[in-house]
Amino acid sequence: MTAKIISGTEVARQVRERIAREVVQLREETGVTPGLVTILVGANPASVSYVTGKQRTAKELGFYSVQDDEPEDISEEKLIKLVKKYNDDPAIHGILVQLPLPKHISETNVLYAIDPDKDVDGLHPMNLGRLMIGEARFYPCTPFGIRELLAMAGVETKGAEVVVVGRSNLVGKPISMMLVQKEANANATVTMCHTATRDLAAHTRKADILIVAAGKANAITADMVKEGAVVIDVGVNRIGVTPEGKAKLCGDVDFETVKEKASVITPVPGGVGPMTITMLMQNTLKAAQLAAKGK
Ligand SMILES: NC(=O)c1ccc[n+]([C@@H]2O[C@H](COP(=O)([O-])OP(=O)(O)OC[C@H]3O[C@@H](n4cnc5c(N)ncnc54)[C@H](OP(=O)(O)O)[C@@H]3O)[C@@H](O)[C@H]2O)c1
């Protein structure tokens, strides 16, 4: 079997078209334009590139967008004050603090300072807690993108054996919690694996849907995958430089061999990645829609 390759780029394009239409509709009906601020501390090249992509997309979709660059040595107190300024700014509906932050700043303290109603990255404990009890307001963007990819590819999750490799707060735990909920596009039986899992392959081979967020190139090889499985590769590993001088990327799954066994697979790049930024825009639009309704 050769897998159908899901293009996250194409699915993201469709979702963005819908968001752009809804932005126009919201403005016409309420006068509200979704506003997003991205706060970047320092100039880590990967973070600069992520923030640039988020800003570009926000502008393309008709958002009001603000890029706030802060020096590497900003104090935690000053950064929290800045976050609170945006909490009080009615033109801003979404606040994204680009992670990781420099070592002298507690990411937890900064994330806790964001108004949960403007936490469009979905990482505030209030939003993660709501997700757990099935009352999510904002899903974290990468897991949200994974769920959209599965839904738009027509993958049945109800009753499916889902195996997630990775238990980070950013990806592994939230996607597991989302897919176990008793609701549409979820309702699966979920197993979470990590570095203390005794026999990883014994678990991954049972998966109807295998989601890999380990951050290790080739962590999943064809012998670890069931014939006909759906494979979502979240990993982004830098494995060199292209002739054009760009970072050469690969996922956590040995794509060439696994695609001969899976029924559906996502590539890296061009799979989960484009969906992450798109779902940030979806969350910001939702924050603006709720604000316009006074909720
Ligand atoms: N495309 C996107 O938009 C996007 C967004 C976010 C992340 N990512 C990528 O996704 C990957 C994961 O990100 P993350 O933030 O979740 O990473 P992370 O915080 O480093 O967590 C990795 C998780 O994988 C587990 N793990 C690592 N190696 C393993 C192995 N050989 N077998 C079983 N479990 C293993 C770790 O287990 P322990 O807990 O036991 O250490 C940990 O729970 C990274 O490559 C990251 O760049 C992509």
Short mmCIF file of C-alpha atoms and ligand atoms in Angstrom, two decimals:
data_model
loop_
_atom_site.label_atom_id
_atom_site.label_comp_id
_atom_site.label_asym_id
_atom_site.label_seq_id
_atom_site.Cartn_x
_atom_site.Cartn_y
_atom_site.Cartn_z
CA MET A 1 0.00 0.00 0.00
CA THR A 2 1.27 3.49 -0.79
CA ALA A 3 -0.15 6.16 1.49
CA LYS A 4 -2.19 9.17 0.50
CA ILE A 5 -0.07 12.17 1.43
CA ILE A 6 -2.05 14.90 3.22
CA SER A 7 -0.81 18.34 2.22
CA GLY A 8 -1.03 20.55 5.29
CA THR A 9 -0.21 23.44 2.99
CA GLU A 10 -3.36 22.81 0.94
CA VAL A 11 -5.64 22.20 3.94
CA ALA A 12 -4.23 25.32 5.61
CA ARG A 13 -4.99 27.33 2.44
CA GLN A 14 -8.63 26.23 2.55
CA VAL A 15 -8.96 27.07 6.27
CA ARG A 16 -7.31 30.47 5.71
CA GLU A 17 -9.75 31.32 2.91
CA ARG A 18 -12.63 30.69 5.29
CA ILE A 19 -10.98 32.75 8.06
CA ALA A 20 -10.44 35.69 5.66
CA ARG A 21 -14.14 35.61 4.73
CA GLU A 22 -15.16 35.53 8.41
CA VAL A 23 -12.86 38.47 9.19
CA VAL A 24 -14.67 40.58 6.58
CA GLN A 25 -18.05 39.45 7.89
CA LEU A 26 -17.12 40.26 11.50
CA ARG A 27 -15.91 43.72 10.52
CA GLU A 28 -19.05 44.44 8.50
CA GLU A 29 -21.41 43.23 11.21
CA THR A 30 -19.69 44.56 14.34
CA GLY A 31 -16.88 46.93 13.29
CA VAL A 32 -14.41 44.64 15.09
CA THR A 33 -11.12 43.63 13.37
CA PRO A 34 -9.27 40.72 15.00
CA GLY A 35 -6.07 42.02 16.61
CA LEU A 36 -3.00 39.89 17.28
CA VAL A 37 0.22 40.88 19.04
CA THR A 38 3.29 38.66 18.80
CA ILE A 39 5.95 39.36 21.41
CA LEU A 40 9.48 38.29 20.56
CA VAL A 41 12.23 38.43 23.17
CA GLY A 42 15.74 38.40 21.69
CA ALA A 43 16.57 37.25 18.17
CA ASN A 44 16.73 33.45 18.17
CA PRO A 45 16.70 32.71 14.38
CA ALA A 46 14.02 29.98 14.61
CA SER A 47 11.79 32.24 16.75
CA VAL A 48 12.30 35.19 14.38
CA SER A 49 11.23 32.99 11.47
CA TYR A 50 8.13 31.66 13.33
CA VAL A 51 7.05 35.18 14.38
CA THR A 52 7.62 36.55 10.88
CA GLY A 53 5.37 33.79 9.47
CA LYS A 54 2.65 34.55 12.04
CA GLN A 55 2.74 38.28 11.32
CA ARG A 56 2.68 37.75 7.55
CA THR A 57 -0.32 35.41 7.80
CA ALA A 58 -2.19 37.77 10.15
CA LYS A 59 -1.75 40.63 7.67
CA GLU A 60 -2.79 38.46 4.69
CA LEU A 61 -6.01 37.56 6.51
CA GLY A 62 -6.90 41.17 7.23
CA PHE A 63 -6.06 41.19 10.96
CA TYR A 64 -4.76 44.18 12.87
CA SER A 65 -1.33 42.89 13.84
CA VAL A 66 1.45 44.20 16.05
CA GLN A 67 4.98 42.87 16.25
CA ASP A 68 6.59 43.72 19.60
CA ASP A 69 10.35 43.09 19.68
CA GLU A 70 11.96 43.16 23.09
CA PRO A 71 15.65 42.88 23.99
CA GLU A 72 17.12 39.55 25.16
CA ASP A 73 17.86 41.07 28.60
CA ILE A 74 14.34 42.36 29.35
CA SER A 75 13.40 41.56 32.96
CA GLU A 76 10.57 39.15 33.77
CA GLU A 77 8.78 41.97 35.60
CA LYS A 78 8.93 44.26 32.54
CA LEU A 79 7.75 41.50 30.22
CA ILE A 80 4.79 40.70 32.47
CA LYS A 81 3.92 44.42 32.60
CA LEU A 82 3.96 44.47 28.81
CA VAL A 83 1.66 41.43 28.61
CA LYS A 84 -0.74 43.16 31.02
CA LYS A 85 -0.72 46.28 28.82
CA TYR A 86 -1.97 44.14 25.93
CA ASN A 87 -4.48 42.43 28.24
CA ASP A 88 -6.03 45.90 28.71
CA ASP A 89 -5.87 46.92 25.03
CA PRO A 90 -9.32 46.48 23.42
CA ALA A 91 -7.84 46.43 19.89
CA ILE A 92 -5.85 43.29 20.77
CA HIS A 93 -7.78 40.00 20.98
CA GLY A 94 -4.86 37.59 20.90
CA ILE A 95 -1.49 37.69 22.67
CA LEU A 96 1.28 35.35 21.62
CA VAL A 97 4.57 35.29 23.51
CA GLN A 98 7.03 33.40 21.33
CA LEU A 99 8.71 30.55 23.23
CA PRO A 100 11.33 29.68 24.30
CA LEU A 101 12.12 32.67 26.51
CA PRO A 102 15.65 33.45 27.79
CA LYS A 103 16.70 31.42 30.84
CA HIS A 104 16.31 34.30 33.34
CA ILE A 105 12.54 34.52 32.63
CA SER A 106 10.00 31.98 33.90
CA GLU A 107 7.83 30.95 30.96
CA THR A 108 5.17 29.79 33.42
CA ASN A 109 4.95 33.20 35.09
CA VAL A 110 4.65 34.94 31.72
CA LEU A 111 2.03 32.52 30.36
CA TYR A 112 0.01 32.86 33.61
CA ALA A 113 -0.01 36.65 33.11
CA ILE A 114 -1.86 36.44 29.78
CA ASP A 115 -5.61 37.04 30.05
CA PRO A 116 -7.07 33.55 29.37
CA ASP A 117 -9.58 35.19 27.00
CA LYS A 118 -6.65 36.44 24.88
CA ASP A 119 -4.54 33.26 25.21
CA VAL A 120 -4.73 32.31 21.53
CA ASP A 121 -1.82 29.88 21.90
CA GLY A 122 -4.05 27.91 24.29
CA LEU A 123 -1.25 27.28 26.78
CA HIS A 124 -2.61 29.11 29.85
CA PRO A 125 -3.44 26.54 32.57
CA MET A 126 -7.03 27.80 32.56
CA ASN A 127 -7.38 26.89 28.88
CA LEU A 128 -5.55 23.57 29.26
CA GLY A 129 -7.82 22.76 32.21
CA ARG A 130 -10.93 23.65 30.21
CA LEU A 131 -9.68 21.42 27.41
CA MET A 132 -9.32 18.54 29.86
CA ILE A 133 -12.91 18.81 31.10
CA GLY A 134 -14.27 19.07 27.55
CA GLU A 135 -15.06 22.79 27.69
CA ALA A 136 -12.19 24.18 25.64
CA ARG A 137 -12.18 27.78 24.55
CA PHE A 138 -8.82 27.80 22.73
CA TYR A 139 -7.00 24.62 21.74
CA PRO A 140 -3.20 24.79 21.57
CA CYS A 141 -2.43 25.48 17.91
CA THR A 142 -0.43 22.40 16.88
CA PRO A 143 -2.87 19.84 18.36
CA PHE A 144 -5.76 21.88 16.91
CA GLY A 145 -4.08 21.68 13.50
CA ILE A 146 -3.64 17.92 13.84
CA ARG A 147 -7.33 17.46 14.65
CA GLU A 148 -8.32 19.61 11.65
CA LEU A 149 -6.03 17.63 9.34
CA LEU A 150 -7.61 14.36 10.49
CA ALA A 151 -11.13 15.77 10.08
CA MET A 152 -10.48 17.27 6.65
CA ALA A 153 -8.86 14.03 5.44
CA GLY A 154 -12.03 12.21 6.52
CA VAL A 155 -10.25 10.01 9.09
CA GLU A 156 -12.70 8.32 11.49
CA THR A 157 -11.51 8.88 15.06
CA LYS A 158 -14.52 7.44 16.90
CA GLY A 159 -13.41 4.17 18.51
CA ALA A 160 -10.00 4.33 16.82
CA GLU A 161 -6.83 3.19 18.60
CA VAL A 162 -4.73 6.36 18.74
CA VAL A 163 -1.12 6.18 19.88
CA VAL A 164 0.67 9.45 20.63
CA VAL A 165 4.47 9.37 20.93
CA GLY A 166 5.44 12.28 23.19
CA ARG A 167 3.86 13.82 26.30
CA SER A 168 4.84 17.48 26.12
CA ASN A 169 2.42 20.15 27.34
CA LEU A 170 2.66 21.70 23.87
CA VAL A 171 1.71 18.70 21.73
CA GLY A 172 1.53 15.19 23.22
CA LYS A 173 -0.70 15.81 26.26
CA PRO A 174 -3.17 18.23 24.63
CA ILE A 175 -3.70 16.16 21.46
CA SER A 176 -4.26 13.09 23.64
CA MET A 177 -6.81 14.97 25.76
CA MET A 178 -8.56 16.34 22.68
CA LEU A 179 -8.93 13.00 20.93
CA VAL A 180 -10.22 11.19 24.02
CA GLN A 181 -13.17 13.61 24.50
CA LYS A 182 -16.67 12.28 23.89
CA GLU A 183 -17.36 14.57 20.95
CA ALA A 184 -17.15 14.83 17.16
CA ASN A 185 -13.70 14.38 15.58
CA ALA A 186 -12.55 12.64 18.77
CA ASN A 187 -13.97 9.77 20.90
CA ALA A 188 -10.85 7.63 20.40
CA THR A 189 -8.99 5.23 22.68
CA VAL A 190 -5.71 7.02 23.35
CA THR A 191 -2.34 5.72 24.53
CA MET A 192 0.46 8.17 25.32
CA CYS A 193 4.07 6.97 25.00
CA HIS A 194 7.35 8.53 26.17
CA THR A 195 10.96 7.65 26.90
CA ALA A 196 10.02 5.38 29.81
CA THR A 197 7.57 3.36 27.68
CA ARG A 198 8.82 -0.22 27.89
CA ASP A 199 8.16 -1.48 24.38
CA LEU A 200 7.36 1.47 22.11
CA ALA A 201 6.92 -0.64 18.96
CA ALA A 202 4.38 -2.92 20.67
CA HIS A 203 2.21 0.17 21.19
CA THR A 204 2.78 1.91 17.87
CA ARG A 205 1.99 -1.30 15.94
CA LYS A 206 -1.51 -1.30 17.46
CA ALA A 207 -2.28 2.24 16.29
CA ASP A 208 -4.99 2.96 13.73
CA ILE A 209 -3.81 6.57 14.07
CA LEU A 210 -0.20 7.18 15.06
CA ILE A 211 0.77 10.72 16.08
CA VAL A 212 4.47 11.28 16.58
CA ALA A 213 5.81 14.30 18.47
CA ALA A 214 9.14 13.09 19.84
CA GLY A 215 11.60 15.47 18.19
CA LYS A 216 13.84 12.55 17.08
CA ALA A 217 14.56 11.91 13.40
CA ASN A 218 13.64 8.34 12.34
CA ALA A 219 12.14 7.48 15.75
CA ILE A 220 9.42 5.60 13.86
CA THR A 221 10.39 3.05 11.21
CA ALA A 222 8.15 0.93 8.97
CA ASP A 223 8.36 -2.15 11.24
CA MET A 224 6.73 -0.07 14.02
CA VAL A 225 3.64 0.79 11.94
CA LYS A 226 0.51 -1.25 11.27
CA GLU A 227 -0.46 -1.83 7.63
CA GLY A 228 -3.02 0.86 6.67
CA ALA A 229 -2.41 3.15 9.66
CA VAL A 230 -2.87 6.92 9.53
CA VAL A 231 0.47 8.55 10.45
CA ILE A 232 0.75 12.17 11.59
CA ASP A 233 4.35 13.36 11.87
CA VAL A 234 4.68 16.41 14.10
CA GLY A 235 8.46 16.34 14.45
CA VAL A 236 10.68 19.01 12.96
CA ASN A 237 14.36 18.06 12.97
CA ARG A 238 17.09 20.15 11.38
CA ILE A 239 19.40 17.75 9.56
CA GLY A 240 21.58 20.09 7.51
CA VAL A 241 21.41 22.93 5.04
CA THR A 242 19.91 22.96 1.53
CA PRO A 243 21.96 24.20 -1.47
CA GLU A 244 19.92 27.47 -1.15
CA GLY A 245 21.21 27.89 2.41
CA LYS A 246 17.90 27.04 4.10
CA ALA A 247 17.57 24.55 6.99
CA LYS A 248 17.02 21.00 5.73
CA LEU A 249 14.18 19.45 7.73
CA CYS A 250 12.82 16.00 8.43
CA GLY A 251 10.15 14.63 10.73
CA ASP A 252 10.24 11.90 13.37
CA VAL A 253 8.95 9.26 10.95
CA ASP A 254 11.07 7.48 8.33
CA PHE A 255 8.80 8.88 5.60
CA GLU A 256 10.06 6.89 2.58
CA THR A 257 9.53 3.44 4.11
CA VAL A 258 6.50 4.23 6.29
CA LYS A 259 4.55 5.71 3.36
CA GLU A 260 4.63 2.26 1.72
CA LYS A 261 2.75 0.82 4.69
CA ALA A 262 0.45 3.61 5.91
CA SER A 263 -2.88 4.56 4.31
CA VAL A 264 -2.46 8.28 5.05
CA ILE A 265 0.66 10.19 6.06
CA THR A 266 1.75 13.82 6.58
CA PRO A 267 5.06 15.03 5.13
CA VAL A 268 7.69 17.22 6.80
CA PRO A 269 7.83 20.00 5.81
CA GLY A 270 4.34 20.78 4.49
CA GLY A 271 2.25 18.70 6.91
CA VAL A 272 1.42 19.78 10.45
CA GLY A 273 3.60 22.93 10.32
CA PRO A 274 1.41 25.11 8.05
CA MET A 275 -1.64 24.15 10.14
CA THR A 276 -0.12 25.46 13.38
CA ILE A 277 0.01 29.10 12.22
CA THR A 278 -3.43 28.77 10.65
CA MET A 279 -5.02 27.59 13.89
CA LEU A 280 -3.42 30.54 15.72
CA MET A 281 -5.38 32.75 13.32
CA GLN A 282 -8.53 30.68 13.91
CA ASN A 283 -8.13 31.17 17.68
CA THR A 284 -7.56 34.91 17.28
CA LEU A 285 -10.65 35.21 15.10
CA LYS A 286 -12.65 33.32 17.74
CA ALA A 287 -11.31 35.61 20.50
CA ALA A 288 -12.42 38.64 18.47
CA GLN A 289 -15.85 37.11 17.74
CA LEU A 290 -16.36 36.41 21.46
CA ALA A 291 -15.19 39.91 22.40
CA ALA A 292 -17.60 41.41 19.85
CA LYS A 293 -20.43 39.49 21.55
CA GLY A 294 -19.21 40.73 24.94
CA LYS A 295 -18.37 37.16 26.11
N1 LIG B 1 5.09 21.52 13.18
C1 LIG B 1 4.82 22.26 14.23
O1 LIG B 1 4.09 23.23 14.14
C2 LIG B 1 5.39 21.87 15.54
C3 LIG B 1 4.91 22.45 16.72
C4 LIG B 1 5.42 22.03 17.94
C5 LIG B 1 6.43 21.08 17.96
N2 LIG B 1 6.89 20.57 16.78
C6 LIG B 1 7.96 19.56 16.76
O2 LIG B 1 7.43 18.38 17.36
C7 LIG B 1 8.47 17.71 18.06
C8 LIG B 1 8.02 17.51 19.49
O3 LIG B 1 7.85 18.78 20.10
P1 LIG B 1 7.59 18.94 21.65
O4 LIG B 1 7.60 20.36 21.98
O5 LIG B 1 6.41 18.10 22.01
O6 LIG B 1 8.96 18.25 22.19
P2 LIG B 1 9.47 17.91 23.65
O7 LIG B 1 8.96 18.86 24.66
O8 LIG B 1 10.95 17.70 23.51
O9 LIG B 1 8.80 16.48 23.97
C9 LIG B 1 9.18 15.32 23.27
C10 LIG B 1 8.42 14.17 23.85
O10 LIG B 1 8.76 12.99 23.12
C11 LIG B 1 9.19 11.96 23.99
N3 LIG B 1 10.23 11.20 23.31
C12 LIG B 1 11.41 11.66 22.82
N4 LIG B 1 12.10 10.66 22.24
C13 LIG B 1 11.33 9.55 22.37
C14 LIG B 1 11.51 8.20 21.99
N5 LIG B 1 12.60 7.78 21.33
N6 LIG B 1 10.53 7.32 22.29
C15 LIG B 1 9.41 7.72 22.96
N7 LIG B 1 9.20 8.99 23.34
C16 LIG B 1 10.14 9.89 23.05
C17 LIG B 1 9.70 12.68 25.24
O11 LIG B 1 9.57 11.81 26.33
P3 LIG B 1 9.94 12.24 27.86
O12 LIG B 1 8.77 13.06 28.33
O13 LIG B 1 10.04 10.95 28.57
O14 LIG B 1 11.21 13.02 27.76
C18 LIG B 1 8.75 13.88 25.32
O15 LIG B 1 7.58 13.56 26.01
C19 LIG B 1 9.71 18.56 17.89
O16 LIG B 1 10.45 18.07 16.78
C20 LIG B 1 9.17 19.93 17.57
O17 LIG B 1 10.05 20.70 16.80
C21 LIG B 1 6.39 20.93 15.60
#
